[in-house]
Amino acid sequence: MAESFGSDAERYDQARPRYPQAMVDRIATDGPGPDIPDIPDIPDVLDAPGILDVGCGTGIAARQFQRAGRTVLGVEPDARMADVARRLGTAVEVATFEAWDPAGRHFDAVIAGQAWHWIDPVAGAAKAARVLRPGARLAAFWNVFQLPADLAEALATVCRRVMPDAPFDFRAVTRGGPDVYQPILAKAADGIRAAGAFGEPEQWRFDWEWTYTRDAWLEQIPTQGAFTQLPPAELAEVLEGVGAAIDAMGGGFTMPYTTVVITATRTAPA
């Protein structure tokens, strides 16, 4: 499913939510600084090309970090998504992170927005450790939304009708909220610990909200994992049901979001 998002990369880039500026600023201004240990296999600070964005997609997070003054290189397995990111100003190399060749480069931070759960948590953390300077940060983050109760129920109802054989509980998925992501966060933290090259993982949380019109939310639904491969007729039925529910709410709604971050700092090699 990871590469299904590229089926409509332009829509993905336009519809998907951005990340809170407070999170971007916290990561962008963090780092080892100039007084790092003199380690022979780590290039000088001036050679470090900034931030590595793993699973960068169309460059949504990358552009936010670029606007914060950081240089960003993306790694993305889907060439369609990478093409959009490049066109919008982000340098991207097409590969899975596990297979990507860093070619001796080292970075001030490794980030992953909505992507780390597609990566082997131990191999990914070990690869990040290889390319991070001592004191630099690995930060994987996800936007978690919580639909209003009436809209969540309407979406769950139409999804159960349209996709009766789906391998997950639509009621739990549509309810949303940070608790739904705890297994993903725990798995990421365990992978970082297993890599053995980081300090103890931390979990950060940023709460915010966004107001959607009916059309704006219906534009985002086809970019979500459960719907990216849904046949057009079934997708139209989902959108019709959800659209009717939003109309009943007055044509729009405010969505509470939480951006959750698992992060750890690269320790100096022994």
Short mmCIF file of C-alpha atoms in Angstrom, two decimals, residues 153-163 237-242:
data_model
loop_
_atom_site.label_atom_id
_atom_site.label_comp_id
_atom_site.label_asym_id
_atom_site.label_seq_id
_atom_site.Cartn_x
_atom_site.Cartn_y
_atom_site.Cartn_z
CA GLU A 153 -20.27 7.31 12.45
CA ALA A 154 -21.41 8.22 8.93
CA LEU A 155 -18.01 7.32 7.48
CA ALA A 156 -17.86 4.02 9.37
CA THR A 157 -21.36 3.10 8.22
CA VAL A 158 -20.73 3.74 4.54
CA CYS A 159 -17.32 2.03 4.67
CA ARG A 160 -18.74 -1.11 6.22
CA ARG A 161 -21.32 -1.21 3.43
CA VAL A 162 -18.89 -0.51 0.59
CA MET A 163 -15.93 -2.52 1.96
CA GLU A 237 -20.38 5.92 -2.81
CA VAL A 238 -18.10 6.69 0.14
CA LEU A 239 -17.80 10.34 -0.90
CA GLU A 240 -21.54 10.66 -1.35
CA GLY A 241 -22.25 9.31 2.13
CA VAL A 242 -19.63 11.47 3.79
#
